[in-house]
PDB file of C-alpha atoms in Angstrom:
ATOM      1  CA  MET J 979       0.575-130.617-160.156  1.00  0.00           C
ATOM      2  CA  ILE J 980       2.534-131.760-163.204  1.00  0.00           C
ATOM      3  CA  ARG J 981       6.324-131.523-163.136  1.00  0.00           C
ATOM      4  CA  LEU J 982       9.260-132.311-165.374  1.00  0.00           C
ATOM      5  CA  ILE J 983      11.200-135.262-163.991  1.00  0.00           C
ATOM      6  CA  PHE J 984      14.615-136.718-164.521  1.00  0.00           C
ATOM      7  CA  THR J 985      14.141-140.408-163.993  1.00  0.00           C
ATOM      8  CA  ASP J 986      15.860-142.201-161.165  1.00  0.00           C
ATOM      9  CA  VAL J 987      15.318-145.910-160.454  1.00  0.00           C
ATOM     10  CA  PHE J 988      12.361-145.270-158.129  1.00  0.00           C
ATOM     11  CA  ASP J 989      10.593-143.009-160.635  1.00  0.00           C
ATOM     12  CA  ALA J 990      11.312-145.452-163.449  1.00  0.00           C
ATOM     13  CA  MET J 991       9.784-148.336-161.482  1.00  0.00           C
ATOM     14  CA  ARG J 992       6.634-146.284-160.871  1.00  0.00           C
ATOM     15  CA  LEU J 993       6.411-145.318-164.556  1.00  0.00           C
ATOM     16  CA  VAL J 994       6.594-148.976-165.577  1.00  0.00           C
ATOM     17  CA  GLN J 995       3.900-149.896-163.030  1.00  0.00           C
ATOM     18  CA  ILE J 996       1.604-147.124-164.275  1.00  0.00           C
ATOM     19  CA  GLY J 997       2.265-148.033-167.905  1.00  0.00           C
ATOM     20  CA  ARG J 998       1.503-151.707-167.335  1.00  0.00           C
ATOM     21  CA  ALA J 999      -1.688-150.882-165.438  1.00  0.00           C
ATOM     22  CA  ALA J1000      -2.754-148.467-168.171  1.00  0.00           C
ATOM     23  CA  ALA J1001      -2.143-151.160-170.813  1.00  0.00           C
ATOM     24  CA  HIS J1002      -4.788-153.360-169.138  1.00  0.00           C
ATOM     25  CA  GLY J1003      -2.548-156.402-169.294  1.00  0.00           C
ATOM     26  CA  GLY J1004      -1.562-155.724-172.889  1.00  0.00           C
ATOM     27  CA  ASP J1005       1.959-155.793-174.166  1.00  0.00           C
ATOM     28  CA  TYR J1006       3.950-153.056-172.433  1.00  0.00           C
ATOM     29  CA  PRO J1007       7.404-152.944-174.019  1.00  0.00           C
ATOM     30  CA  TRP J1008       9.043-150.384-171.691  1.00  0.00           C
ATOM     31  CA  ASN J1009      11.129-151.348-168.656  1.00  0.00           C
ATOM     32  CA  VAL J1010      12.999-149.501-165.892  1.00  0.00           C
ATOM     33  CA  PHE J1011      16.215-149.348-167.897  1.00  0.00           C
ATOM     34  CA  ASP J1012      14.349-147.863-170.889  1.00  0.00           C
ATOM     35  CA  TYR J1013      13.053-144.965-168.799  1.00  0.00           C
ATOM     36  CA  ILE J1014      16.411-144.254-167.201  1.00  0.00           C
ATOM     37  CA  VAL J1015      18.209-144.293-170.551  1.00  0.00           C
ATOM     38  CA  ARG J1016      15.403-142.459-172.368  1.00  0.00           C
ATOM     39  CA  GLY J1017      15.356-139.744-169.706  1.00  0.00           C
ATOM     40  CA  ALA J1018      19.067-139.122-170.251  1.00  0.00           C
ATOM     41  CA  MET J1019      18.876-138.841-174.043  1.00  0.00           C
ATOM     42  CA  PRO J1020      19.007-135.453-175.772  1.00  0.00           C
ATOM     43  CA  GLY J1021      15.525-134.221-176.576  1.00  0.00           C
ATOM     44  CA  ALA J1022      13.849-136.547-174.064  1.00  0.00           C
ATOM     45  CA  LEU J1023      11.221-135.125-171.756  1.00  0.00           C
ATOM     46  CA  LEU J1024       9.372-136.905-168.973  1.00  0.00           C
ATOM     47  CA  SER J1025       6.600-135.121-167.145  1.00  0.00           C
ATOM     48  CA  ALA J1026       4.564-136.680-164.356  1.00  0.00           C
ATOM     49  CA  ASP J1027       2.044-136.132-161.636  1.00  0.00           C
ATOM     50  CA  SER J1028       3.952-134.490-158.786  1.00  0.00           C
ATOM     51  CA  ARG J1029       3.862-137.693-156.752  1.00  0.00           C
ATOM     52  CA  VAL J1030       4.794-139.901-159.749  1.00  0.00           C
ATOM     53  CA  GLU J1031       1.824-141.955-158.678  1.00  0.00           C
ATOM     54  CA  PHE J1032      -0.895-141.527-161.192  1.00  0.00           C
ATOM     55  CA  GLY J1033       0.326-140.597-164.619  1.00  0.00           C
ATOM     56  CA  PHE J1034       3.085-139.453-166.926  1.00  0.00           C
ATOM     57  CA  ILE J1035       3.917-138.392-170.448  1.00  0.00           C
ATOM     58  CA  SER J1036       7.155-139.251-172.234  1.00  0.00           C
ATOM     59  CA  LEU J1037       8.217-137.232-175.278  1.00  0.00           C
ATOM     60  CA  GLN J1038      11.133-137.093-177.673  1.00  0.00           C
ATOM     61  CA  CYS J1039      12.117-133.950-179.592  1.00  0.00           C
ATOM     62  CA  ALA J1040      14.189-133.861-182.754  1.00  0.00           C
ATOM     63  CA  ALA J1041      14.677-130.613-184.654  1.00  0.00           C
ATOM     64  CA  ASP J1042      11.242-128.974-184.936  1.00  0.00           C
ATOM     65  CA  GLU J1043       9.211-132.159-184.366  1.00  0.00           C
ATOM     66  CA  ALA J1044       8.247-134.148-181.292  1.00  0.00           C
ATOM     67  CA  GLU J1045       6.719-137.522-180.634  1.00  0.00           C
ATOM     68  CA  ILE J1046       4.670-138.570-177.650  1.00  0.00           C
ATOM     69  CA  LEU J1047       6.245-141.921-176.878  1.00  0.00           C
ATOM     70  CA  ASN J1048       3.896-142.757-174.058  1.00  0.00           C
ATOM     71  CA  ILE J1049       1.145-141.152-172.038  1.00  0.00           C
ATOM     72  CA  ALA J1050      -0.429-143.171-169.259  1.00  0.00           C
ATOM     73  CA  THR J1051      -2.708-142.663-166.315  1.00  0.00           C
ATOM     74  CA  ALA J1052      -3.228-145.228-163.583  1.00  0.00           C
ATOM     75  CA  PRO J1053      -6.741-146.707-163.700  1.00  0.00           C
ATOM     76  CA  ALA J1054      -7.590-145.131-160.306  1.00  0.00           C
ATOM     77  CA  ALA J1055      -6.745-141.668-161.670  1.00  0.00           C
ATOM     78  CA  ARG J1056      -8.852-141.795-164.810  1.00  0.00           C
ATOM     79  CA  ARG J1057     -11.685-139.389-165.608  1.00  0.00           C
ATOM     80  CA  GLN J1058     -10.185-136.694-163.372  1.00  0.00           C
ATOM     81  CA  GLY J1059      -8.487-134.514-165.984  1.00  0.00           C
ATOM     82  CA  LEU J1060      -4.977-135.912-165.534  1.00  0.00           C
ATOM     83  CA  GLY J1061      -4.654-136.967-169.188  1.00  0.00           C
ATOM     84  CA  ARG J1062      -5.631-133.445-170.290  1.00  0.00           C
ATOM     85  CA  ALA J1063      -3.150-131.927-167.818  1.00  0.00           C
ATOM     86  CA  LEU J1064      -0.320-134.201-168.988  1.00  0.00           C
ATOM     87  CA  LEU J1065      -1.026-133.502-172.647  1.00  0.00           C
ATOM     88  CA  THR J1066      -1.206-129.748-172.014  1.00  0.00           C
ATOM     89  CA  GLU J1067       2.104-129.835-170.136  1.00  0.00           C
ATOM     90  CA  GLY J1068       3.749-132.000-172.784  1.00  0.00           C
ATOM     91  CA  GLU J1069       2.735-129.593-175.527  1.00  0.00           C
ATOM     92  CA  ARG J1070       3.972-126.647-173.467  1.00  0.00           C
ATOM     93  CA  LEU J1071       7.355-128.302-172.920  1.00  0.00           C
ATOM     94  CA  VAL J1072       7.923-129.071-176.600  1.00  0.00           C
ATOM     95  CA  ARG J1073       6.762-125.605-177.698  1.00  0.00           C
ATOM     96  CA  GLU J1074       9.446-124.155-175.408  1.00  0.00           C
ATOM     97  CA  ARG J1075      11.970-126.166-177.423  1.00  0.00           C
ATOM     98  CA  GLY J1076      10.751-124.745-180.725  1.00  0.00           C
ATOM     99  CA  VAL J1077       8.714-127.734-181.843  1.00  0.00           C
ATOM    100  CA  GLY J1078       6.127-126.955-184.503  1.00  0.00           C
ATOM    101  CA  ARG J1079       4.552-130.392-185.011  1.00  0.00           C
ATOM    102  CA  ILE J1080       3.891-133.293-182.658  1.00  0.00           C
ATOM    103  CA  PHE J1081       3.060-136.934-183.455  1.00  0.00           C
ATOM    104  CA  LEU J1082       1.766-139.960-181.562  1.00  0.00           C
ATOM    105  CA  GLU J1083       0.368-143.444-182.117  1.00  0.00           C
ATOM    106  CA  VAL J1084      -2.877-144.658-180.551  1.00  0.00           C
ATOM    107  CA  ALA J1085      -4.538-148.068-180.754  1.00  0.00           C
ATOM    108  CA  ALA J1086      -7.355-148.106-183.286  1.00  0.00           C
ATOM    109  CA  ASP J1087      -9.728-149.433-180.608  1.00  0.00           C
ATOM    110  CA  ASN J1088      -8.744-146.921-177.893  1.00  0.00           C
ATOM    111  CA  LEU J1089     -11.716-144.622-178.330  1.00  0.00           C
ATOM    112  CA  PRO J1090     -11.294-142.666-175.059  1.00  0.00           C
ATOM    113  CA  ALA J1091      -7.720-141.695-175.986  1.00  0.00           C
ATOM    114  CA  GLN J1092      -8.769-140.850-179.541  1.00  0.00           C
ATOM    115  CA  GLY J1093     -11.480-138.585-178.111  1.00  0.00           C
ATOM    116  CA  LEU J1094      -8.940-136.776-175.916  1.00  0.00           C
ATOM    117  CA  TYR J1095      -6.519-136.282-178.793  1.00  0.00           C
ATOM    118  CA  GLY J1096      -9.332-135.112-181.067  1.00  0.00           C
ATOM    119  CA  ARG J1097     -10.366-132.467-178.521  1.00  0.00           C
ATOM    120  CA  PHE J1098      -6.759-131.250-178.549  1.00  0.00           C
ATOM    121  CA  GLY J1099      -6.719-130.927-182.334  1.00  0.00           C
ATOM    122  CA  TYR J1100      -4.802-134.061-183.324  1.00  0.00           C
ATOM    123  CA  ALA J1101      -5.756-135.548-186.696  1.00  0.00           C
ATOM    124  CA  GLN J1102      -4.951-138.886-188.298  1.00  0.00           C
ATOM    125  CA  VAL J1103      -2.051-138.748-190.754  1.00  0.00           C
ATOM    126  CA  GLY J1104      -1.305-142.452-191.093  1.00  0.00           C
ATOM    127  CA  GLU J1105      -1.775-145.974-189.828  1.00  0.00           C
ATOM    128  CA  ARG J1106       0.551-148.758-188.682  1.00  0.00           C
ATOM    129  CA  LYS J1107      -0.909-152.194-189.340  1.00  0.00           C
ATOM    130  CA  ALA J1108      -0.712-154.754-186.519  1.00  0.00           C
ATOM    131  CA  TYR J1109       1.392-152.350-184.407  1.00  0.00           C
ATOM    132  CA  TYR J1110       0.199-153.311-180.909  1.00  0.00           C
ATOM    133  CA  LYS J1111       0.483-156.848-179.540  1.00  0.00           C
ATOM    134  CA  ARG J1112      -2.378-158.024-177.325  1.00  0.00           C
ATOM    135  CA  PRO J1113      -2.165-160.578-174.456  1.00  0.00           C
ATOM    136  CA  ASP J1114      -4.009-163.176-176.551  1.00  0.00           C
ATOM    137  CA  GLY J1115      -1.437-162.830-179.340  1.00  0.00           C
ATOM    138  CA  SER J1116      -3.684-160.789-181.610  1.00  0.00           C
ATOM    139  CA  ARG J1117      -2.500-157.520-183.081  1.00  0.00           C
ATOM    140  CA  MET J1118      -4.161-154.092-183.215  1.00  0.00           C
ATOM    141  CA  ASP J1119      -3.523-151.351-185.725  1.00  0.00           C
ATOM    142  CA  ALA J1120      -2.198-147.996-184.560  1.00  0.00           C
ATOM    143  CA  LEU J1121      -3.452-144.687-185.852  1.00  0.00           C
ATOM    144  CA  VAL J1122      -0.712-142.107-186.377  1.00  0.00           C
ATOM    145  CA  LEU J1123      -1.946-138.690-185.264  1.00  0.00           C
ATOM    146  CA  ALA J1124      -0.309-135.288-185.630  1.00  0.00           C
ATOM    147  CA  LYS J1125      -0.914-131.732-184.555  1.00  0.00           C
ATOM    148  CA  ASP J1126       0.504-128.440-185.768  1.00  0.00           C
ATOM    149  CA  LEU J1127       1.533-126.600-182.603  1.00  0.00           C
ATOM    150  CA  GLY J1128       1.624-123.266-184.354  1.00  0.00           C
ATOM    151  CA  ALA J1129      -2.162-122.940-184.142  1.00  0.00           C
ATOM    152  CA  VAL J1130      -3.864-122.204-180.841  1.00  0.00           C
ATOM    153  CA  ASP J1131      -6.926-124.417-180.564  1.00  0.00           C
ATOM    154  CA  GLY J1132      -8.366-123.226-177.257  1.00  0.00           C
ATOM    155  CA  GLN J1133      -8.524-126.755-175.889  1.00  0.00           C
ATOM    156  CA  GLY J1134      -5.016-127.711-174.974  1.00  0.00           C
ATOM    157  CA  GLY J1135      -2.610-125.573-176.716  1.00  0.00           C
TER     158      GLY J1135
END
């Protein structure tokens, strides 16, 4: 079950652990303080697996737009539908707040995530060169994706 959470220190520690594991040793810029502060900001939404064990989605709303700041599933929880459930819940939460368009960035080489977003109707609207830092010091481009939440696509929203 997916639930909206208000981050305490324990939840924030778990979110950082999941995020680091999901990054496969890549650069993970978020820390416990970030999640506690982010969770308290206006427009911030954090939704997680009910046990805050396996995955979460972090979103920020401003006016009629939202951004998925982070979506992560622990490696042990992959290929079980959790990413779809988190994305569905995230879209539901921002729709309730009157959001009409949602954005996210995804690494250009993250084909599984791109496939998920494509099935949900996200389309590329831009690119950020050398956006992600890799453990070996190399950089990876990010694709900027967006979705109009006004249209029902039958897949996730």
